[in-house]
Short mmCIF file of C-alpha atoms and ligand atoms in Angstrom, two decimals:
data_model
loop_
_atom_site.label_atom_id
_atom_site.label_comp_id
_atom_site.label_asym_id
_atom_site.label_seq_id
_atom_site.Cartn_x
_atom_site.Cartn_y
_atom_site.Cartn_z
CA MET Y 1 44.68 -12.40 4.89
CA ARG Y 2 47.63 -10.41 3.59
CA LYS Y 3 46.50 -9.22 0.19
CA LEU Y 4 42.99 -8.71 -1.04
CA LEU Y 5 41.75 -8.84 -4.64
CA VAL Y 6 38.47 -6.69 -5.17
CA ALA Y 7 36.62 -8.34 -7.97
CA ASN Y 8 34.48 -5.44 -8.80
CA ARG Y 9 34.34 -1.86 -10.04
CA GLY Y 10 32.64 1.50 -9.11
CA GLU Y 11 31.56 2.60 -5.77
CA ILE Y 12 31.68 -0.66 -4.08
CA ALA Y 13 35.23 -1.47 -5.18
CA VAL Y 14 36.22 1.79 -3.75
CA ARG Y 15 34.40 1.24 -0.43
CA ILE Y 16 36.01 -2.30 0.00
CA LEU Y 17 39.56 -0.99 -0.96
CA ARG Y 18 39.37 1.75 1.66
CA ALA Y 19 38.27 -0.76 4.32
CA ALA Y 20 41.18 -3.08 3.39
CA ARG Y 21 43.70 -0.27 3.51
CA GLU Y 22 42.56 0.79 6.87
CA MET Y 23 43.11 -2.78 8.15
CA GLY Y 24 46.73 -2.88 6.80
CA ILE Y 25 45.81 -5.42 4.09
CA ALA Y 26 47.48 -4.94 0.67
CA THR Y 27 45.10 -4.53 -2.25
CA VAL Y 28 44.76 -5.41 -5.88
CA ALA Y 29 42.11 -3.93 -8.11
CA VAL Y 30 40.93 -5.37 -11.48
CA TYR Y 31 39.65 -3.60 -14.61
CA SER Y 32 38.05 -4.20 -17.85
CA ASP Y 33 39.22 -2.49 -21.01
CA ALA Y 34 36.55 0.08 -20.48
CA ASP Y 35 37.86 0.95 -17.06
CA ALA Y 36 41.57 1.45 -17.54
CA ASP Y 37 41.20 4.96 -16.24
CA ALA Y 38 38.59 4.15 -13.51
CA MET Y 39 38.64 5.81 -10.15
CA HIS Y 40 38.77 2.61 -8.17
CA LEU Y 41 42.17 1.76 -9.55
CA ASP Y 42 43.67 4.71 -7.51
CA PHE Y 43 42.64 3.11 -4.36
CA ALA Y 44 44.60 -0.13 -4.72
CA ASP Y 45 48.34 -0.86 -4.39
CA GLU Y 46 48.28 -2.84 -7.75
CA ALA Y 47 45.90 -3.21 -10.69
CA VAL Y 48 45.36 -6.02 -13.20
CA GLY Y 49 43.57 -5.93 -16.48
CA ILE Y 50 41.18 -8.87 -16.78
CA GLY Y 51 39.56 -8.57 -20.34
CA LYS Y 52 37.14 -6.92 -22.64
CA PRO Y 53 34.34 -4.43 -21.42
CA GLU Y 54 31.51 -6.94 -21.64
CA PRO Y 55 31.04 -8.31 -17.98
CA SER Y 56 31.11 -11.88 -19.14
CA ALA Y 57 34.67 -11.18 -20.39
CA SER Y 58 35.92 -9.48 -17.42
CA TYR Y 59 34.16 -8.89 -14.16
CA LEU Y 60 32.13 -12.05 -14.56
CA ASN Y 61 35.29 -14.00 -15.79
CA GLY Y 62 36.10 -16.26 -12.89
CA PRO Y 63 39.20 -17.95 -14.40
CA ALA Y 64 40.81 -14.38 -15.34
CA ILE Y 65 40.07 -13.12 -11.93
CA LEU Y 66 41.58 -16.23 -10.16
CA ALA Y 67 44.51 -15.79 -12.52
CA ALA Y 68 44.97 -12.29 -11.39
CA ALA Y 69 44.91 -13.34 -7.75
CA ARG Y 70 47.50 -16.06 -8.50
CA ARG Y 71 49.76 -13.64 -10.41
CA THR Y 72 49.78 -10.92 -7.69
CA GLY Y 73 49.92 -13.37 -4.82
CA ALA Y 74 46.44 -12.27 -3.32
CA ASP Y 75 45.13 -14.75 -0.81
CA ALA Y 76 41.62 -13.42 -0.67
CA VAL Y 77 38.98 -12.15 -3.09
CA HIS Y 78 36.12 -9.79 -2.27
CA PRO Y 79 33.42 -9.92 -4.98
CA GLY Y 80 31.25 -6.86 -3.85
CA TYR Y 81 27.79 -7.08 -4.93
CA GLY Y 82 26.36 -8.21 -8.41
CA PHE Y 83 28.77 -9.77 -10.74
CA LEU Y 84 30.44 -12.91 -9.10
CA SER Y 85 29.12 -12.23 -5.65
CA GLU Y 86 26.31 -14.81 -5.59
CA ARG Y 87 27.87 -17.50 -7.96
CA ALA Y 88 28.54 -20.55 -5.78
CA GLU Y 89 30.78 -22.00 -8.54
CA PHE Y 90 33.04 -19.09 -8.28
CA ALA Y 91 33.18 -19.21 -4.35
CA GLU Y 92 33.93 -22.97 -4.69
CA ALA Y 93 36.70 -22.31 -7.28
CA CYS Y 94 38.23 -19.96 -4.74
CA GLU Y 95 38.01 -22.50 -2.01
CA GLN Y 96 39.71 -25.05 -4.33
CA ALA Y 97 42.53 -22.67 -5.21
CA GLY Y 98 43.11 -22.03 -1.53
CA ILE Y 99 41.98 -18.38 -1.74
CA VAL Y 100 39.59 -17.02 0.83
CA PHE Y 101 36.35 -15.95 -0.77
CA VAL Y 102 34.93 -13.03 1.32
CA GLY Y 103 31.21 -14.25 1.77
CA PRO Y 104 29.61 -17.34 2.75
CA SER Y 105 30.89 -20.79 1.83
CA SER Y 106 29.89 -22.27 -1.51
CA LYS Y 107 27.74 -24.70 0.44
CA ALA Y 108 25.73 -22.00 2.43
CA MET Y 109 25.38 -20.17 -0.90
CA ARG Y 110 23.86 -23.02 -2.61
CA LEU Y 111 21.46 -23.70 0.14
CA LEU Y 112 20.22 -19.94 -0.17
CA GLY Y 113 21.14 -18.99 -3.62
CA SER Y 114 18.01 -19.65 -5.64
CA LYS Y 115 14.71 -18.39 -4.37
CA THR Y 116 13.16 -21.85 -4.47
CA ASP Y 117 15.89 -23.53 -2.33
CA ALA Y 118 15.82 -20.82 0.13
CA LYS Y 119 12.11 -21.13 0.63
CA ARG Y 120 12.58 -24.69 1.34
CA LEU Y 121 15.04 -23.92 3.94
CA ALA Y 122 12.91 -21.19 5.44
CA VAL Y 123 9.81 -23.62 5.73
CA ASP Y 124 12.16 -26.15 7.52
CA SER Y 125 13.33 -23.44 9.85
CA GLY Y 126 9.93 -22.32 10.76
CA VAL Y 127 10.16 -18.94 8.93
CA PRO Y 128 6.95 -17.79 7.30
CA ILE Y 129 6.93 -17.54 3.63
CA VAL Y 130 4.53 -16.11 0.93
CA PRO Y 131 2.14 -18.88 -0.07
CA GLY Y 132 3.17 -20.34 -3.53
CA PHE Y 133 4.45 -23.01 -5.69
CA PHE Y 134 8.18 -23.58 -5.82
CA GLU Y 135 8.94 -26.87 -7.57
CA PRO Y 136 12.05 -26.49 -9.61
CA GLY Y 137 11.60 -27.31 -13.19
CA SER Y 138 7.87 -26.77 -13.37
CA ASP Y 139 6.27 -26.44 -16.86
CA ALA Y 140 3.89 -23.73 -18.11
CA SER Y 141 0.79 -25.87 -17.37
CA THR Y 142 1.95 -26.78 -13.93
CA LEU Y 143 2.59 -23.38 -12.93
CA PHE Y 144 -0.78 -22.40 -14.39
CA GLU Y 145 -2.60 -24.80 -12.20
CA ALA Y 146 -0.57 -23.64 -9.24
CA ALA Y 147 -1.68 -20.09 -9.88
CA ASP Y 148 -5.30 -21.16 -9.74
CA GLN Y 149 -4.56 -22.86 -6.52
CA VAL Y 150 -2.68 -19.96 -4.94
CA GLY Y 151 -5.50 -17.65 -6.19
CA TYR Y 152 -5.20 -14.44 -8.14
CA PRO Y 153 -3.61 -11.97 -8.02
CA VAL Y 154 -0.21 -13.71 -8.24
CA MET Y 155 3.47 -12.89 -8.59
CA LEU Y 156 5.57 -14.65 -11.19
CA LYS Y 157 9.21 -14.77 -10.34
CA ALA Y 158 12.42 -16.08 -11.77
CA SER Y 159 14.00 -18.43 -9.19
CA ALA Y 160 17.48 -17.05 -10.20
CA GLY Y 161 16.16 -13.41 -10.31
CA GLY Y 162 17.71 -10.46 -8.77
CA GLY Y 163 17.37 -6.55 -9.06
CA GLY Y 164 13.57 -6.90 -9.87
CA ARG Y 165 14.08 -8.69 -13.15
CA GLY Y 166 12.16 -11.59 -14.36
CA MET Y 167 9.12 -10.53 -12.28
CA ARG Y 168 5.46 -9.99 -13.20
CA VAL Y 169 2.21 -9.42 -11.55
CA VAL Y 170 -0.64 -11.47 -13.03
CA ARG Y 171 -4.17 -10.32 -11.92
CA ARG Y 172 -6.25 -12.42 -14.14
CA HIS Y 173 -6.29 -16.13 -15.20
CA GLU Y 174 -6.50 -14.95 -18.96
CA GLU Y 175 -3.15 -13.04 -18.74
CA PHE Y 176 -1.05 -15.76 -17.23
CA HIS Y 177 0.58 -17.39 -20.26
CA HIS Y 178 1.33 -14.06 -21.83
CA GLN Y 179 2.97 -12.90 -18.56
CA LEU Y 180 4.77 -16.16 -18.06
CA GLU Y 181 6.32 -15.84 -21.50
CA LEU Y 182 7.49 -12.31 -20.84
CA ALA Y 183 9.09 -13.12 -17.47
CA GLY Y 184 10.60 -16.26 -18.55
CA ASP Y 185 12.39 -14.60 -21.51
CA GLU Y 186 13.59 -11.77 -19.29
CA ALA Y 187 14.95 -14.21 -16.74
CA LEU Y 188 16.73 -16.41 -19.42
CA ARG Y 189 18.37 -13.23 -20.89
CA ALA Y 190 19.33 -11.66 -17.48
CA PHE Y 191 20.27 -14.88 -15.55
CA GLY Y 192 20.80 -17.69 -18.15
CA ASP Y 193 18.05 -19.58 -16.27
CA GLY Y 194 14.27 -19.25 -17.03
CA THR Y 195 12.99 -21.30 -14.12
CA MET Y 196 9.93 -19.62 -12.78
CA MET Y 197 7.87 -19.94 -9.69
CA VAL Y 198 4.57 -18.63 -8.58
CA GLU Y 199 3.54 -16.88 -5.35
CA LYS Y 200 0.57 -14.87 -3.87
CA LEU Y 201 0.85 -11.25 -4.59
CA ILE Y 202 0.89 -9.39 -1.10
CA GLU Y 203 -1.02 -6.15 -1.67
CA ARG Y 204 0.55 -2.97 -0.62
CA PRO Y 205 3.43 -4.53 1.36
CA ARG Y 206 6.54 -2.94 2.84
CA HIS Y 207 9.77 -4.39 1.97
CA VAL Y 208 11.80 -4.71 5.30
CA GLU Y 209 15.24 -6.55 5.49
CA VAL Y 210 17.37 -7.69 8.26
CA GLN Y 211 21.13 -7.05 8.08
CA ILE Y 212 23.20 -9.93 9.67
CA LEU Y 213 26.65 -10.83 10.40
CA ALA Y 214 27.61 -14.33 11.45
CA ASP Y 215 30.95 -15.94 12.33
CA PRO Y 216 31.99 -19.60 12.05
CA HIS Y 217 31.81 -19.87 15.81
CA GLY Y 218 28.07 -19.69 15.90
CA ASN Y 219 27.74 -16.00 16.74
CA VAL Y 220 25.01 -14.14 14.76
CA ALA Y 221 24.43 -10.51 15.03
CA CYS Y 222 21.16 -9.02 13.62
CA LEU Y 223 22.02 -5.31 12.88
CA PHE Y 224 18.39 -4.38 12.97
CA GLU Y 225 16.38 -3.68 9.79
CA ARG Y 226 16.16 -1.50 6.79
CA GLU Y 227 13.17 -0.09 5.16
CA CYS Y 228 13.37 -0.36 1.33
CA SER Y 229 9.74 0.13 0.15
CA ILE Y 230 10.43 3.05 -2.20
CA GLN Y 231 11.05 1.03 -5.30
CA ARG Y 232 10.66 1.35 -9.02
CA ARG Y 233 10.01 -1.81 -11.00
CA HIS Y 234 10.73 -3.74 -7.79
CA GLN Y 235 14.18 -2.07 -7.35
CA LYS Y 236 15.01 -0.18 -4.48
CA LEU Y 237 15.73 3.60 -4.91
CA VAL Y 238 15.61 4.99 -1.38
CA GLU Y 239 16.56 2.88 1.85
CA GLU Y 240 16.41 3.84 5.46
CA ALA Y 241 17.39 2.53 8.82
CA PRO Y 242 15.68 1.92 11.06
CA SER Y 243 12.40 1.12 9.37
CA VAL Y 244 9.38 3.39 9.95
CA SER Y 245 7.01 0.58 10.36
CA SER Y 246 5.81 -2.59 12.28
CA GLY Y 247 7.43 -2.35 15.61
CA PRO Y 248 5.77 -5.21 17.17
CA LEU Y 249 7.08 -7.54 14.58
CA TRP Y 250 10.80 -6.83 15.22
CA PRO Y 251 11.68 -9.48 17.60
CA GLU Y 252 9.94 -12.14 15.61
CA MET Y 253 11.73 -10.95 12.20
CA ARG Y 254 15.11 -10.91 14.01
CA GLU Y 255 14.59 -14.48 15.45
CA ALA Y 256 13.52 -15.72 12.10
CA ALA Y 257 16.44 -14.16 10.19
CA ALA Y 258 18.90 -15.73 12.76
CA ARG Y 259 17.29 -19.13 12.44
CA LEU Y 260 17.58 -19.14 8.86
CA VAL Y 261 21.21 -18.07 8.78
CA ARG Y 262 22.08 -20.72 11.41
CA ALA Y 263 20.28 -23.40 9.56
CA ALA Y 264 22.31 -22.63 6.28
CA GLY Y 265 25.73 -22.61 8.17
CA TYR Y 266 25.90 -19.03 6.80
CA THR Y 267 28.99 -16.80 7.52
CA GLY Y 268 29.93 -13.35 6.94
CA ALA Y 269 27.54 -10.49 5.93
CA GLY Y 270 24.14 -11.21 4.53
CA THR Y 271 20.48 -9.82 4.27
CA VAL Y 272 17.40 -11.60 4.92
CA GLU Y 273 14.61 -9.93 3.02
CA PHE Y 274 10.95 -9.77 4.03
CA ILE Y 275 7.73 -8.32 2.85
CA VAL Y 276 5.51 -7.07 5.49
CA ASP Y 277 1.74 -6.86 5.43
CA GLU Y 278 1.17 -4.32 8.14
CA GLY Y 279 -2.70 -4.36 8.27
CA ALA Y 280 -2.51 -8.24 8.92
CA GLY Y 281 0.45 -7.76 11.22
CA ARG Y 282 2.40 -10.45 9.25
CA PHE Y 283 5.75 -10.81 7.58
CA TYR Y 284 6.94 -13.19 4.94
CA PHE Y 285 10.42 -14.37 3.94
CA LEU Y 286 11.26 -13.35 0.29
CA GLU Y 287 15.11 -14.24 -0.20
CA VAL Y 288 18.65 -14.01 1.23
CA ASN Y 289 21.01 -11.70 -0.47
CA ALA Y 290 24.07 -13.79 0.29
CA ARG Y 291 26.57 -10.88 -0.13
CA LEU Y 292 27.10 -7.18 0.93
CA GLN Y 293 24.22 -5.02 -0.22
CA VAL Y 294 23.99 -1.66 -1.94
CA GLU Y 295 22.43 -0.20 1.01
CA HIS Y 296 24.55 -1.46 3.77
CA PRO Y 297 25.83 2.25 4.81
CA VAL Y 298 22.41 3.14 6.36
CA THR Y 299 22.92 0.34 8.83
CA GLU Y 300 26.53 1.35 9.32
CA ALA Y 301 25.27 5.00 10.14
CA VAL Y 302 22.80 3.91 12.81
CA THR Y 303 24.79 1.25 14.45
CA GLY Y 304 28.37 2.47 14.10
CA VAL Y 305 29.47 -0.97 12.82
CA ASP Y 306 31.70 -1.10 9.75
CA ILE Y 307 30.11 -3.89 7.89
CA VAL Y 308 32.88 -4.29 5.35
CA ALA Y 309 35.58 -4.29 7.88
CA TRP Y 310 33.67 -7.14 9.90
CA GLN Y 311 33.41 -9.17 6.64
CA LEU Y 312 37.25 -9.09 6.44
CA ARG Y 313 37.70 -9.72 10.23
CA ILE Y 314 35.37 -12.61 10.22
CA ASP Y 315 37.33 -14.22 7.32
CA ARG Y 316 40.58 -13.47 9.24
CA GLY Y 317 39.15 -15.78 12.00
CA GLU Y 318 38.07 -13.01 14.34
CA VAL Y 319 35.27 -13.69 16.70
CA LEU Y 320 32.20 -11.50 16.20
CA ASP Y 321 32.05 -9.58 19.45
CA LEU Y 322 30.04 -6.21 18.78
CA ASP Y 323 28.77 -4.22 21.57
CA HIS Y 324 26.48 -6.36 23.85
CA THR Y 325 23.43 -4.12 23.20
CA ILE Y 326 23.72 -4.95 19.35
CA MET Y 327 24.35 -8.73 19.85
CA GLY Y 328 21.38 -8.73 22.23
CA GLY Y 329 19.14 -6.97 19.72
CA ASP Y 330 18.40 -4.06 22.21
CA ARG Y 331 17.21 -1.19 19.97
CA SER Y 332 18.62 1.36 22.20
CA ALA Y 333 21.95 0.65 20.19
CA LEU Y 334 20.36 2.51 17.34
CA LYS Y 335 21.48 6.08 16.82
CA GLY Y 336 19.22 8.59 14.93
CA HIS Y 337 18.01 8.01 11.46
CA SER Y 338 19.94 7.38 8.11
CA ILE Y 339 18.54 7.49 4.52
CA GLU Y 340 20.26 6.48 1.26
CA ILE Y 341 19.36 7.42 -2.29
CA ARG Y 342 20.73 5.98 -5.28
CA VAL Y 343 22.02 8.63 -7.89
CA ILE Y 344 21.43 6.80 -11.27
CA ALA Y 345 22.77 7.93 -14.72
CA GLU Y 346 19.35 7.75 -16.41
CA ASP Y 347 16.71 10.19 -17.91
CA PRO Y 348 13.49 10.03 -15.96
CA ALA Y 349 11.84 12.20 -18.54
CA MET Y 350 12.53 9.61 -21.22
CA GLY Y 351 11.26 6.36 -19.52
CA PHE Y 352 14.44 6.12 -17.36
CA VAL Y 353 16.71 5.22 -20.25
CA PRO Y 354 20.41 4.76 -19.06
CA SER Y 355 22.47 7.95 -19.84
CA VAL Y 356 26.01 7.36 -20.84
CA GLY Y 357 29.09 9.77 -21.58
CA LYS Y 358 31.88 11.58 -19.93
CA LEU Y 359 31.34 13.46 -16.63
CA LEU Y 360 32.22 17.09 -17.58
CA ALA Y 361 31.56 18.44 -14.10
CA TRP Y 362 31.13 16.79 -10.78
CA SER Y 363 30.81 18.52 -7.45
CA GLU Y 364 29.55 16.27 -4.36
CA PRO Y 365 27.67 17.52 -1.43
CA ARG Y 366 29.58 17.79 1.89
CA GLY Y 367 28.86 18.63 5.61
CA PRO Y 368 27.99 16.89 8.69
CA GLY Y 369 26.06 13.76 8.47
CA ILE Y 370 26.63 13.34 4.61
CA ARG Y 371 28.57 10.34 3.10
CA VAL Y 372 28.95 10.00 -0.67
CA ASP Y 373 29.99 6.62 -1.79
CA THR Y 374 31.00 6.62 -5.55
CA GLY Y 375 33.34 5.35 -8.13
CA PHE Y 376 33.08 8.34 -10.45
CA ARG Y 377 34.64 11.78 -10.49
CA LYS Y 378 35.04 14.60 -13.09
CA GLY Y 379 36.39 13.24 -16.40
CA SER Y 380 35.12 9.58 -15.59
CA GLU Y 381 33.39 7.82 -18.43
CA VAL Y 382 29.89 6.48 -17.76
CA ALA Y 383 29.98 3.32 -19.87
CA ARG Y 384 27.04 1.46 -21.36
CA TYR Y 385 28.16 -1.98 -20.24
CA TYR Y 386 27.67 -1.69 -16.52
CA ASP Y 387 25.14 -0.73 -13.81
CA SER Y 388 24.14 2.81 -14.13
CA LEU Y 389 24.59 3.52 -10.35
CA LEU Y 390 26.54 6.75 -10.22
CA ALA Y 391 26.66 7.48 -6.52
CA LYS Y 392 24.89 6.71 -3.11
CA VAL Y 393 24.15 9.80 -0.96
CA ILE Y 394 23.80 8.55 2.54
CA VAL Y 395 22.85 11.05 5.32
CA HIS Y 396 22.45 10.64 9.00
CA ALA Y 397 20.72 12.82 11.40
CA GLU Y 398 18.95 12.72 14.84
CA THR Y 399 15.53 12.25 13.48
CA ARG Y 400 13.85 11.04 10.29
CA ASN Y 401 12.51 14.56 9.55
CA ALA Y 402 16.04 16.07 9.98
CA ALA Y 403 17.58 13.30 7.74
CA ILE Y 404 15.03 14.12 4.85
CA ASP Y 405 15.87 17.85 5.21
CA ARG Y 406 19.56 16.99 5.12
CA LEU Y 407 19.12 14.76 2.08
CA ARG Y 408 17.17 17.51 0.20
CA ARG Y 409 19.98 19.83 0.86
CA ALA Y 410 22.57 17.40 -0.23
CA LEU Y 411 20.89 16.55 -3.35
CA LEU Y 412 20.56 20.30 -4.28
CA ASP Y 413 24.38 20.58 -3.71
CA PHE Y 414 25.15 17.61 -5.97
CA HIS Y 415 26.14 19.06 -9.47
CA ILE Y 416 26.62 16.56 -12.30
CA LEU Y 417 27.04 17.50 -15.91
CA GLY Y 418 27.72 15.01 -18.80
CA VAL Y 419 24.96 12.64 -18.12
CA LYS Y 420 21.36 12.75 -17.11
CA THR Y 421 20.62 11.74 -13.70
CA ASN Y 422 17.54 10.99 -11.40
CA ILE Y 423 18.29 13.81 -8.91
CA ALA Y 424 15.31 15.99 -9.74
CA TYR Y 425 13.10 12.89 -9.51
CA MET Y 426 14.54 11.84 -6.27
CA LEU Y 427 14.03 15.42 -4.95
CA ALA Y 428 10.29 15.27 -5.94
CA VAL Y 429 9.97 11.97 -4.14
CA LEU Y 430 11.52 13.47 -0.91
CA ASP Y 431 9.11 16.29 -1.19
CA HIS Y 432 6.05 14.23 -1.50
CA PRO Y 433 3.91 14.18 1.58
CA GLY Y 434 3.38 10.61 1.53
CA PHE Y 435 7.25 9.96 1.83
CA ARG Y 436 7.35 12.40 4.71
CA SER Y 437 4.59 10.87 6.47
CA GLY Y 438 6.47 7.39 6.37
CA ARG Y 439 3.05 5.75 5.33
CA PHE Y 440 3.85 4.21 2.20
CA ASP Y 441 4.34 0.77 0.51
CA THR Y 442 6.22 -0.76 -2.32
CA GLY Y 443 3.73 0.43 -4.78
CA PHE Y 444 4.15 4.14 -3.78
CA LEU Y 445 6.28 5.28 -6.68
CA GLU Y 446 4.06 3.54 -9.20
CA ARG Y 447 0.94 5.09 -7.98
CA GLU Y 448 2.25 8.62 -7.20
CA PHE Y 449 4.98 9.09 -9.86
CA ALA Y 450 3.64 7.23 -12.85
CA GLU Y 451 3.08 10.71 -14.64
CA TRP Y 452 6.04 12.48 -13.26
CA THR Y 453 7.80 15.10 -15.39
CA ASP Y 454 10.56 17.49 -14.48
CA ALA Y 455 8.87 20.89 -13.78
CA SER Y 456 12.28 22.65 -13.36
CA PRO Y 457 12.95 25.14 -16.08
CA PRO Y 458 14.54 23.50 -19.19
CA PRO Y 459 18.30 23.82 -19.23
CA PRO Y 460 19.97 26.33 -21.66
CA GLU Y 461 21.87 24.67 -24.33
CA LEU Y 462 23.64 21.74 -22.55
CA GLY Y 463 26.78 21.40 -24.54
CA ALA Y 464 27.73 25.05 -24.01
CA ILE Y 465 27.13 24.93 -20.23
CA ALA Y 466 28.97 21.67 -19.97
CA ALA Y 467 31.98 23.16 -21.69
CA ALA Y 468 31.84 26.42 -19.52
CA ALA Y 469 31.47 24.39 -16.40
CA SER Y 470 34.34 22.14 -17.16
CA MET Y 471 36.57 25.14 -18.05
CA GLU Y 472 35.44 26.99 -14.77
CA VAL Y 473 36.37 24.16 -12.59
CA GLU Y 474 39.75 23.81 -14.15
CA GLU Y 475 40.40 27.43 -13.73
CA GLY Y 476 40.53 27.17 -9.96
CA SER Y 477 38.80 28.16 -6.81
CA GLN Y 478 37.20 31.38 -7.72
CA ALA Y 479 35.53 30.09 -10.78
CA ALA Y 480 34.63 26.77 -9.16
CA SER Y 481 32.88 28.69 -6.36
CA SER Y 482 30.77 30.77 -8.84
CA TRP Y 483 29.82 27.51 -10.50
CA ALA Y 484 28.80 25.83 -7.21
CA ALA Y 485 26.79 28.91 -6.17
CA GLY Y 486 25.32 29.65 -9.45
CA ASP Y 487 21.50 29.00 -9.57
CA ARG Y 488 21.78 28.54 -13.35
CA PHE Y 489 23.31 25.18 -12.70
CA ARG Y 490 20.72 24.13 -10.27
CA ASN Y 491 18.25 21.52 -11.73
CA ILE Y 492 20.47 20.67 -14.67
CA VAL Y 493 20.54 17.18 -13.57
P1 ADP B 501 20.33 -4.75 -3.33
O1 ADP B 501 19.26 -5.43 -2.38
O2 ADP B 501 21.67 -5.02 -2.82
O3 ADP B 501 19.98 -3.47 -3.90
P2 ADP B 501 19.81 -5.64 -6.11
O4 ADP B 501 19.10 -6.88 -6.16
O5 ADP B 501 19.33 -4.39 -6.31
O6 ADP B 501 20.29 -5.80 -4.47
O7 ADP B 501 21.13 -5.97 -6.75
C1 ADP B 501 22.40 -5.33 -6.48
C2 ADP B 501 23.34 -5.25 -7.74
O8 ADP B 501 23.51 -6.62 -8.13
C3 ADP B 501 22.67 -4.51 -8.83
O9 ADP B 501 23.77 -3.94 -9.52
C4 ADP B 501 22.12 -5.64 -9.73
O10 ADP B 501 22.09 -5.21 -11.03
C5 ADP B 501 23.03 -6.78 -9.51
N1 ADP B 501 22.43 -8.13 -9.52
C6 ADP B 501 21.42 -8.44 -8.69
N2 ADP B 501 21.19 -9.84 -9.08
C7 ADP B 501 22.06 -10.29 -9.94
C8 ADP B 501 22.24 -11.44 -10.77
N3 ADP B 501 21.65 -12.57 -10.35
N4 ADP B 501 23.30 -11.49 -11.54
C9 ADP B 501 24.10 -10.34 -11.82
N5 ADP B 501 23.83 -9.22 -11.24
C10 ADP B 501 22.85 -9.02 -10.34
P1 ADP B 502 14.86 -9.64 -6.38
O1 ADP B 502 15.67 -10.80 -6.34
O2 ADP B 502 14.59 -9.08 -7.66
O3 ADP B 502 15.36 -8.65 -5.37
P2 ADP B 502 12.62 -10.12 -4.45
O4 ADP B 502 11.91 -11.52 -4.22
O5 ADP B 502 13.55 -9.90 -3.32
O6 ADP B 502 13.43 -10.24 -5.83
O7 ADP B 502 11.45 -9.13 -4.61
C1 ADP B 502 11.82 -7.71 -5.07
C2 ADP B 502 10.63 -6.84 -4.72
O8 ADP B 502 9.40 -7.38 -5.48
C3 ADP B 502 10.18 -6.88 -3.27
O9 ADP B 502 10.79 -5.93 -2.56
C4 ADP B 502 8.72 -6.49 -3.46
O10 ADP B 502 8.52 -5.11 -3.60
C5 ADP B 502 8.33 -7.13 -4.61
N1 ADP B 502 7.71 -8.57 -4.24
C6 ADP B 502 8.36 -9.66 -4.33
N2 ADP B 502 7.47 -10.64 -4.14
C7 ADP B 502 6.21 -10.25 -3.79
C8 ADP B 502 4.91 -10.54 -3.60
N3 ADP B 502 4.77 -12.04 -3.31
N4 ADP B 502 3.98 -9.80 -3.29
C9 ADP B 502 4.13 -8.46 -3.53
N5 ADP B 502 5.36 -7.93 -3.92
C10 ADP B 502 6.50 -8.66 -4.09
MG1 MG B 503 15.55 -9.02 -3.25
#
């Protein structure tokens, strides 16, 4: 691997480009017309335009990306997450073009790509799954009968789903067809595939996932687990490592994840997701995310393993030989506690609608144990075409309590003007005693924050402040420090 093309944008493109540069690999960035000034381009040796802003014309445009690789002589492509990362056809097209796809083989991806196929492989590998009905191509009446057999409440899910879309809870027989229609439509729009499945709803579960790394020589490392139960609409907002729950289940979950990965012939980095019913002392396989995940940094913090560098090293033919405590699953390898929150450009006070616009001011938190991964800076444009993730704030400290304190401080020190963000909302979540106690489940936000409103004082006229802030920052350090220290900007998020 001499030259790597990163087929993504935003924070994950920056993250991957940094790793490649550290390893002495030449880099190529790609960009859509909306991203001609994007930050990730500054981190690559070369940049190639790949099309119009709509993802289908650019970041999802496999032929344009392969053409860019050929044109620049790139011999490897890293897809990041989202976009082409889990499209087996794209992995296969790379294989056929003699270009390394940084990820599992197209064959392994096909075995695990759809939730229904992955469940079949899990059953064959002796990995527990949520009881349900997973026949591909089932019609509405078959699914309806299946729901009766599984027993209400049930969860309807898109087989091709991701990011919590195409998912609906059905509590009563009478609601089934209505919910099926809604979920099917959403899945068709989001994934171009309306195939649905039915499974038992596990009440008040935790979401716990195992990060794995595997090489083609049969070495599989389980980099322990992450706790991702703080979710809104089935999408993760806070992620931690290690998990705060279910100690007795760890060895079994680890073994299950490794068996599944081996059965699929999986190589590279991946995540095996489970839901855990703590009361019953049971865990159930959900799906495999056959790619790098948004929340990989919390695992990097507590294990000291650079997951992205290892993705590249595995594809360069290196043998996976992490520290023997990690390879052996010895939890003494874990150092401290790490928490990540996703800073999103959205307005929690207005039903979480995405917020777009130019970033007029941007000041990131700093200090020991704080990592900010982002693809934005002052002057960046937050476009309507893409995911609204602005930045990830990842903290690391000796204990969970210290990590929460550090994260609170970091969020208070994160000043963003120009778009609305979820920072005040996330601060409220961190301050909730239920979060601090660690006794929560995937329904926590829905129960405790359904009625949440921002109690901080209303901001003065935003346009004037934004203009003032952007001027002050440009004027240099004196003004910038008064801006950073000024309480008047606190809570303008
Ligand atoms: P993670 O576990 O890494 O948080 P998510 O399911 O939240 O995974 O998805 C990560 C990113 O990938 C998000 O930006 C999401 O919008 C995107 N994504 C997830 N599934 C798909 C899919 N099937 N097609 C396109 N994008 C997807
Ligand atoms: P996605 O592809 O959107 O990530 P997942 O199957 O991984 O879909 O599920 C996402 C989230 O939805 C889980 O973390 C969990 O909170 C919830 N969920 C999924 N399946 C069930 C279930 N059977 N019972 C209860 N909650 C579930
Ligand atoms: Mg999932």
